[in-house]
Amino acid sequence: MCLAIPGKLIEIYEEHSLKMGKLDYAGTINSACLEYVPEIKIGQYAVIHAGFAINIIDEEEARKTYEVWEEMIEAAEKEGLDIFGMPLENE
Amino acid sequence: MKYLDEYRNPDIVKKMFEEIHAITTKPWVIMEICGGQTHSIMKNGIDQLLPDKIELVHGPGCPVCVTPLEQIDKALDIASRPDVIFTSFGDMLRVPGSSKDLFMVKSEGADVRIVYSTLDAVKIARENPDKKVVFFAVGFETTAPNNAMAVWQAHREGLTNFSILVSHVLVPPAMEALLSSPQNRVQGYLAAGHVCTIMGWEEYIPIAAKYKVPITVTGFEPMDIVEGILLTVHQLEKGTHKVENQYARLVKKEGNLPARDLINKIFQVSDRKWRGIGEIPLSGFSLRPEFENHDADKVFDLGEIKVDEPPECISGIILQGLKKPHECPAFGKKCTPQNPLGATMVSSEGACAAYYAYHRFEKTKSEE
Ligand code: SF4
């Protein structure tokens, strides 16, 4: 539940007055709320926690986090969930 | 030293382990707060590579594990109602209440939906004005900004059919409760990195000073954890008790200010019961009275819910660092991840599940 995933911001948009973005997580595109990192720019990496960007990080750091991320994917898969905590059968 | 080759930077990690071995002269008990760290410690055999004098005990930082049984029963009660769409993150669905879990209620026909973000739950409320949409807001400080934003958004849009069932707990009061217990064994803490990403680490300064314990804000990679332990052992051996930040690349002293601001606007600090530990004063969040119409505890008439915990489960004692999972007579026998008796066996972040997954069925030398 405390899993935080790095993603690269590829698009910024507004939805119901909230600042939102599309992020690329090593190939998977998903949206996240950007209200807590108002200064973020396209091309920057952010740490995403359950649909919210909570931190801007540099590219090197994002790459390094990838290894832990793989570990967490494994752990989530054991519980029948994907990296976003959604059941695998929905995939 | 076994396993070492599997670390990402085996040379650096090896050096850190060697340094820990070289500087350790006395026995120390260090607690990692976060269940994600517990999992990583077991998976990477970090505890087995440490000097025998250093014992790691596993803290209460698993939100699924500390959510009281009453809250699960409340969730089941609300989810079973025909006019309700109940939403949650996936990891709460398998947590057993007194007689069922959310999966069972769903298979009986209740509308229970797993969401990826709390804003997805708000969207469901927007699209289903004739239904009451409830989100199960479980977690530590890390999920609080998300839940705060969902309530704020529903409030702004006038979505009176959206509410959250709040079961929010806070890490620093729990750390303090453990330290002030007469049975306390913890001499140093690894504080949970992602909680500090939101809240910063100023709150830990008075705790470290009052109880004379070093606190190291620590990340999640195996390397982070080993470095966190090294920094903590250094302080223990020197007799200092500062707050140090191993995870500075992600954690700022003040945390994430926009997130903290919204949390303060939506939530107030209140007493909370922790599963297995009991009530800890001012250890959680509740919605402020202004947002009462988004508070599932107020929206639904839930009556009094009485619960009985399985008597053999010692998860509360484990979460306080007083015992290890393999000391529970039910561990791996009556209680397994397929048939969990307690919440620490349900979640992969739970200490019992981590011990089971990585075959820690016996005591290590430091525990003897
Ligand atoms: S092994 Fe099962 S019964 Fe024993 S403490 Fe852990 S969760 Fe409770």
XYZ file of C-alpha atoms and ligand atoms in Angstrom:
467
model
C 0.000 0.000 0.000
C 2.949 2.297 0.592
C 4.363 1.342 -2.783
C 5.480 4.351 -4.793
C 6.259 4.057 -8.492
C 8.365 6.427 -10.600
C 6.911 7.605 -13.910
C 7.848 10.133 -16.594
C 5.368 12.944 -17.161
C 4.274 13.051 -20.808
C 1.106 15.155 -20.696
C -0.535 17.672 -18.352
C -4.309 18.248 -18.377
C -7.099 19.472 -16.169
C -10.019 17.356 -15.005
C -12.804 18.678 -12.749
C -10.503 21.588 -11.775
C -7.675 19.242 -10.743
C -4.207 19.314 -12.259
C -3.679 15.860 -13.738
C -0.999 14.199 -15.843
C -0.300 11.151 -17.960
C 2.826 9.283 -16.930
C 4.895 6.623 -18.585
C 5.872 3.831 -16.192
C 8.432 1.928 -18.274
C 5.956 1.547 -21.110
C 2.652 1.514 -19.232
C 0.756 4.792 -19.447
C -1.454 5.797 -16.533
C -2.805 9.054 -15.198
C -2.086 10.643 -11.829
C -3.094 13.744 -9.895
C -0.383 16.440 -9.906
C -1.855 18.789 -7.281
C 0.889 17.958 -4.751
C 3.735 18.705 -7.178
C 2.408 21.913 -8.781
C 5.825 22.889 -10.178
C 6.313 19.702 -12.246
C 7.137 19.997 -15.969
C 6.734 17.616 -18.896
C 9.699 15.234 -19.168
C 10.358 15.210 -15.411
C 10.014 12.077 -13.305
C 7.696 11.849 -10.337
C 7.113 9.287 -7.631
C 3.492 8.191 -7.819
C 1.625 6.784 -4.881
C -1.866 5.340 -5.552
C -2.654 7.786 -8.321
C -0.983 10.870 -6.811
C 2.413 12.325 -7.633
C 4.093 13.031 -4.287
C 7.621 13.958 -5.328
C 9.742 14.984 -8.295
C 12.902 12.915 -8.749
C 15.742 12.853 -11.271
C 16.001 10.313 -14.055
C 18.902 8.430 -12.489
C 16.919 7.952 -9.292
C 13.875 6.762 -11.247
C 16.018 4.163 -12.981
C 17.514 2.973 -9.703
C 14.097 2.571 -8.133
C 13.182 0.206 -10.902
C 14.844 -2.749 -9.197
C 12.806 -2.451 -6.026
C 9.814 -1.923 -8.166
C 10.347 -5.326 -9.800
C 10.480 -6.880 -6.366
C 7.215 -5.245 -5.423
C 5.574 -6.399 -8.665
C 6.506 -9.945 -7.689
C 5.053 -9.476 -4.212
C 1.867 -7.947 -5.629
C 1.518 -10.759 -8.155
C 1.606 -13.252 -5.315
C -1.451 -11.489 -3.952
C -3.079 -11.589 -7.385
C -2.657 -7.847 -7.938
C -0.856 -5.851 -10.591
C 1.572 -3.017 -9.897
C -1.313 -0.584 -9.462
C -3.020 -2.844 -6.917
C -5.676 -3.960 -9.381
C -6.640 -7.662 -9.643
C -4.652 -9.426 -12.350
C -7.702 -11.065 -13.964
C -8.884 -7.587 -15.054
C -5.835 -7.225 -17.243
C 28.169 -13.835 3.890
C 25.599 -15.517 1.706
C 23.141 -13.829 -0.665
C 25.440 -10.824 -1.102
C 25.900 -11.271 -4.849
C 22.192 -10.680 -5.323
C 22.388 -7.059 -4.153
C 22.426 -4.363 -6.779
C 25.715 -2.911 -5.561
C 27.239 -5.944 -3.859
C 30.576 -4.211 -3.201
C 29.074 -1.222 -1.425
C 26.654 -3.391 0.526
C 29.487 -5.738 1.512
C 31.500 -2.775 2.826
C 28.533 -1.563 4.845
C 27.951 -4.995 6.357
C 31.671 -5.229 7.210
C 31.515 -1.849 8.890
C 28.469 -2.880 10.917
C 30.356 -6.019 12.036
C 33.448 -3.972 12.889
C 31.714 -1.333 15.018
C 29.220 -3.516 16.895
C 30.403 -4.186 20.441
C 27.115 -4.537 22.354
C 23.736 -6.170 21.688
C 21.193 -3.800 20.131
C 17.517 -4.103 19.206
C 16.483 -2.042 16.178
C 12.930 -1.807 14.865
C 12.013 -1.143 11.261
C 8.607 0.521 11.240
C 7.436 -0.193 7.748
C 6.046 -3.527 6.534
C 7.567 -2.969 3.082
C 10.965 -2.852 4.772
C 10.177 -6.008 6.782
C 9.407 -7.757 3.524
C 12.641 -6.580 1.931
C 14.725 -7.561 5.000
C 13.365 -11.113 4.899
C 13.608 -11.429 1.134
C 17.217 -10.281 1.019
C 18.294 -12.044 4.191
C 19.526 -8.755 5.687
C 18.847 -9.966 9.245
C 20.989 -13.058 8.621
C 23.958 -11.013 7.399
C 24.022 -8.793 10.495
C 26.178 -9.486 13.548
C 24.486 -11.861 16.010
C 24.387 -9.007 18.509
C 21.988 -7.007 16.350
C 18.365 -7.999 16.453
C 15.788 -6.546 14.080
C 12.207 -6.443 15.328
C 9.308 -5.612 13.055
C 7.083 -2.657 13.686
C 3.414 -1.857 13.178
C 3.863 -0.175 9.773
C 1.463 -2.364 7.826
C -1.849 -0.535 7.385
C -3.776 -3.706 6.607
C -2.376 -5.347 9.749
C -3.344 -2.608 12.210
C -6.832 -1.826 10.892
C -9.140 -2.917 13.734
C -11.476 -5.837 13.130
C -14.429 -3.529 13.928
C -13.499 -1.350 10.957
C -13.497 -4.393 8.653
C -16.890 -5.426 10.047
C -18.184 -1.883 9.465
C -16.925 -2.029 5.876
C -18.695 -5.372 5.387
C -21.928 -3.978 6.848
C -21.845 -0.908 4.579
C -20.799 -2.867 1.477
C -23.719 -5.303 1.916
C -26.331 -2.554 1.632
C -28.238 -2.494 -1.688
C -27.905 1.278 -2.255
C -24.109 1.256 -1.802
C -21.137 0.970 -4.133
C -18.185 0.122 -1.878
C -14.720 0.967 -3.193
C -11.304 0.008 -1.849
C -7.712 -0.698 -2.774
C -7.262 -4.374 -3.632
C -5.304 -5.321 -0.527
C -8.258 -4.830 1.858
C -10.543 -7.317 0.101
C -8.995 -10.466 1.522
C -8.710 -9.204 5.097
C -11.059 -11.324 7.213
C -13.666 -9.594 9.349
C -15.407 -11.494 12.158
C -17.153 -13.842 9.741
C -16.450 -12.831 6.117
C -14.222 -10.710 3.938
C -15.083 -8.165 1.244
C -14.531 -10.739 -1.519
C -17.250 -12.957 -0.017
C -19.660 -10.039 0.301
C -18.921 -9.201 -3.335
C -19.585 -12.779 -4.460
C -22.895 -12.634 -2.588
C -23.906 -9.804 -4.905
C -22.694 -6.626 -3.177
C -21.280 -3.931 -5.457
C -17.650 -3.891 -4.279
C -15.143 -2.309 -6.656
C -11.363 -2.129 -6.517
C -10.011 1.279 -7.478
C -6.499 2.432 -8.312
C -6.903 5.971 -6.977
C -9.357 7.554 -4.538
C -10.252 9.926 -7.367
C -11.641 6.898 -9.235
C -14.054 6.446 -6.334
C -15.093 10.096 -6.640
C -15.685 9.498 -10.350
C -17.938 6.532 -9.554
C -19.917 8.821 -7.207
C -20.232 11.427 -9.953
C -21.553 8.818 -12.393
C -23.918 7.131 -9.938
C -25.880 9.898 -8.215
C -28.572 7.439 -7.064
C -26.030 5.325 -5.150
C -24.019 5.982 -2.001
C -20.364 5.553 -2.905
C -18.010 4.757 -0.042
C -14.202 4.497 -0.125
C -12.356 2.487 2.525
C -9.740 5.037 3.625
C -7.179 2.836 5.334
C -3.562 3.704 5.806
C -0.783 5.773 7.264
C 0.263 9.331 6.468
C 1.248 8.200 2.956
C -2.350 7.694 1.797
C -3.817 10.616 3.762
C -3.210 13.233 1.023
C -5.054 11.088 -1.512
C -8.042 10.623 0.760
C -8.012 14.298 1.704
C -8.091 15.250 -1.977
C -11.028 12.900 -2.664
C -13.092 14.464 0.133
C -12.097 17.980 -0.921
C -13.077 17.251 -4.515
C -16.431 15.690 -3.545
C -17.077 18.679 -1.266
C -16.264 21.187 -4.024
C -18.457 19.379 -6.544
C -21.294 18.908 -4.032
C -21.184 15.125 -4.379
C -23.160 14.378 -1.209
C -23.321 10.680 -2.153
C -19.561 10.248 -1.596
C -18.122 9.296 1.768
C -15.027 7.637 3.189
C -14.797 5.085 5.968
C -11.759 6.442 7.786
C -9.211 4.188 9.425
C -6.160 6.415 9.340
C -3.262 5.889 11.703
C -0.140 7.933 12.374
C 3.340 6.557 12.817
C 5.039 8.878 15.380
C 2.442 8.373 18.176
C 2.757 4.598 17.737
C 6.562 4.828 17.932
C 6.176 6.809 21.119
C 3.625 4.378 22.582
C 6.034 1.489 22.035
C 8.936 3.387 23.628
C 6.930 4.361 26.695
C 5.744 0.801 27.365
C 7.490 -0.824 30.361
C 8.193 -3.906 28.223
C 9.831 -1.920 25.448
C 12.869 -3.541 23.818
C 13.426 -1.064 20.965
C 16.681 0.933 21.181
C 16.751 2.463 17.700
C 14.282 3.014 14.877
C 14.375 2.902 11.115
C 11.581 5.385 10.278
C 9.468 4.713 7.187
C 10.738 6.635 4.162
C 7.494 7.182 2.310
C 5.593 8.368 5.374
C 8.334 10.995 5.756
C 8.059 11.929 2.068
C 4.667 13.402 3.000
C 5.132 14.476 6.631
C 8.863 15.240 6.762
C 10.839 14.259 9.834
C 10.558 17.174 12.274
C 8.088 15.231 14.418
C 10.752 12.653 15.240
C 13.185 15.115 16.793
C 11.410 15.384 20.192
C 10.812 11.609 20.267
C 14.510 10.850 19.691
C 15.473 13.357 22.380
C 12.893 12.330 24.995
C 13.496 8.572 24.772
C 17.176 8.808 23.823
C 16.798 6.626 20.733
C 18.477 7.231 17.383
C 15.948 7.442 14.530
C 17.049 6.998 10.931
C 14.655 7.876 8.110
C 15.255 4.938 5.771
C 14.315 4.006 2.212
C 13.126 0.732 0.752
C 15.902 -0.665 -1.368
C 17.981 -3.358 0.352
C 20.935 -0.950 0.163
C 18.923 1.779 1.882
C 17.978 -0.550 4.703
C 21.561 -1.719 5.280
C 22.744 1.892 5.306
C 19.928 2.831 7.703
C 21.043 0.064 10.056
C 24.677 1.182 9.794
C 23.806 4.792 10.680
C 21.670 3.606 13.592
C 24.347 1.254 14.977
C 26.920 4.056 14.728
C 24.733 6.233 16.933
C 23.933 3.413 19.363
C 27.608 2.613 19.832
C 28.476 6.302 20.276
C 25.518 6.871 22.602
C 23.973 9.646 20.492
C 20.283 9.966 19.640
C 19.743 12.205 16.672
C 17.333 11.968 13.773
C 19.273 11.207 10.602
C 17.938 11.055 7.068
C 19.288 8.183 4.986
C 16.605 8.786 2.332
C 17.467 12.424 1.603
C 17.056 11.898 -2.133
C 13.298 11.590 -1.567
C 12.589 13.012 1.877
C 12.763 16.689 2.767
C 12.766 17.825 6.372
C 9.392 19.545 5.925
C 7.869 16.798 3.727
C 5.411 17.717 0.987
C 3.861 21.022 2.064
C 0.864 21.173 -0.327
C -0.072 17.656 0.804
C 0.300 18.517 4.491
C -1.832 21.631 4.016
C -4.750 19.742 2.517
C -4.482 16.972 5.119
C -4.826 19.656 7.838
C -7.787 21.224 6.141
C -9.727 17.944 5.851
C -8.585 15.857 8.841
C -8.072 16.365 12.554
C -5.886 14.264 14.815
C -7.905 11.883 16.978
C -7.548 8.791 19.167
C -7.390 5.527 17.220
C -7.469 1.879 18.053
C -4.710 -0.252 16.486
C -5.453 -3.878 15.858
C -3.516 -6.042 18.286
C -2.146 -3.043 20.190
C -5.240 -1.213 21.417
C -6.136 2.469 21.596
C -3.285 4.977 21.258
C -4.148 8.600 22.092
C -3.980 11.059 19.184
C -2.666 8.394 16.832
C -4.899 8.828 13.810
C -6.966 11.082 11.616
C -10.734 11.669 11.564
C -12.624 13.975 9.248
C -13.185 17.509 10.533
C -16.824 18.239 11.486
C -17.226 20.467 8.376
C -16.864 17.347 6.235
C -19.197 15.178 8.309
C -21.464 14.526 5.312
C -18.517 12.693 3.709
C -17.850 10.626 6.840
C -19.241 7.091 6.416
C -19.284 6.662 10.214
C -21.837 9.525 10.369
C -23.676 8.838 7.094
C -24.555 5.229 7.977
C -26.260 4.042 11.107
C -23.852 1.285 12.066
C -24.957 0.558 15.632
C -22.507 -1.023 18.051
C -20.139 -3.535 16.495
C -18.635 -6.045 18.915
C -15.807 -8.284 17.806
C -13.794 -11.237 19.046
C -10.207 -11.665 17.889
C -8.964 -15.246 17.410
C -7.512 -15.974 20.876
C -4.378 -17.769 19.651
C -3.168 -14.854 17.494
C -0.230 -12.959 19.046
C 0.096 -10.423 16.220
C -0.282 -7.509 18.659
C 2.770 -8.665 20.590
C 4.676 -9.157 17.334
C 3.774 -5.636 16.130
C 5.278 -4.264 19.343
C 8.564 -6.037 18.705
C 8.178 -8.319 21.738
C 7.930 -11.624 19.847
C 8.664 -13.035 16.407
C 6.108 -14.744 14.138
C 7.694 -18.195 14.569
C 7.067 -17.943 18.300
C 3.304 -18.097 17.627
C 2.060 -21.679 18.054
C -0.341 -21.248 15.111
C 2.352 -19.944 12.707
C 2.599 -22.108 9.594
C 0.203 -24.654 11.112
C -3.311 -23.344 11.767
C -2.330 -19.981 10.305
C -0.953 -19.672 6.765
C -1.366 -17.064 4.005
C -4.099 -19.300 2.518
C -5.861 -19.502 5.888
C -4.821 -16.423 7.855
C -5.950 -16.114 11.472
C -4.580 -12.616 11.920
C -3.994 -9.621 9.692
C -0.189 -9.892 9.903
C -0.545 -13.094 7.860
C -2.934 -11.560 5.289
C -0.886 -8.734 3.864
C 2.475 -9.411 2.204
C 3.712 -6.445 4.281
C 2.752 -8.287 7.460
C 5.588 -9.796 9.512
C 3.948 -13.253 9.706
C 3.432 -13.408 5.928
C 7.033 -12.297 5.307
C 8.399 -14.921 7.713
C 6.241 -17.560 6.044
C 7.218 -16.561 2.490
C 10.935 -16.652 3.268
C 10.849 -19.779 5.452
C 11.842 -18.219 8.756
C 10.514 -21.018 10.900
C 13.259 -20.978 13.523
C 14.972 -18.560 15.850
C 18.197 -16.918 14.789
C 21.164 -16.709 17.180
C 20.436 -13.152 18.260
C 16.992 -14.222 19.474
C 18.217 -17.109 21.631
S 1.038 -16.599 12.735
Fe -1.114 -16.114 12.431
S -2.065 -16.478 14.424
Fe 0.147 -16.315 14.767
S 0.484 -14.147 15.198
Fe 0.800 -14.391 12.996
S -1.222 -13.902 12.147
Fe -1.555 -14.288 14.322
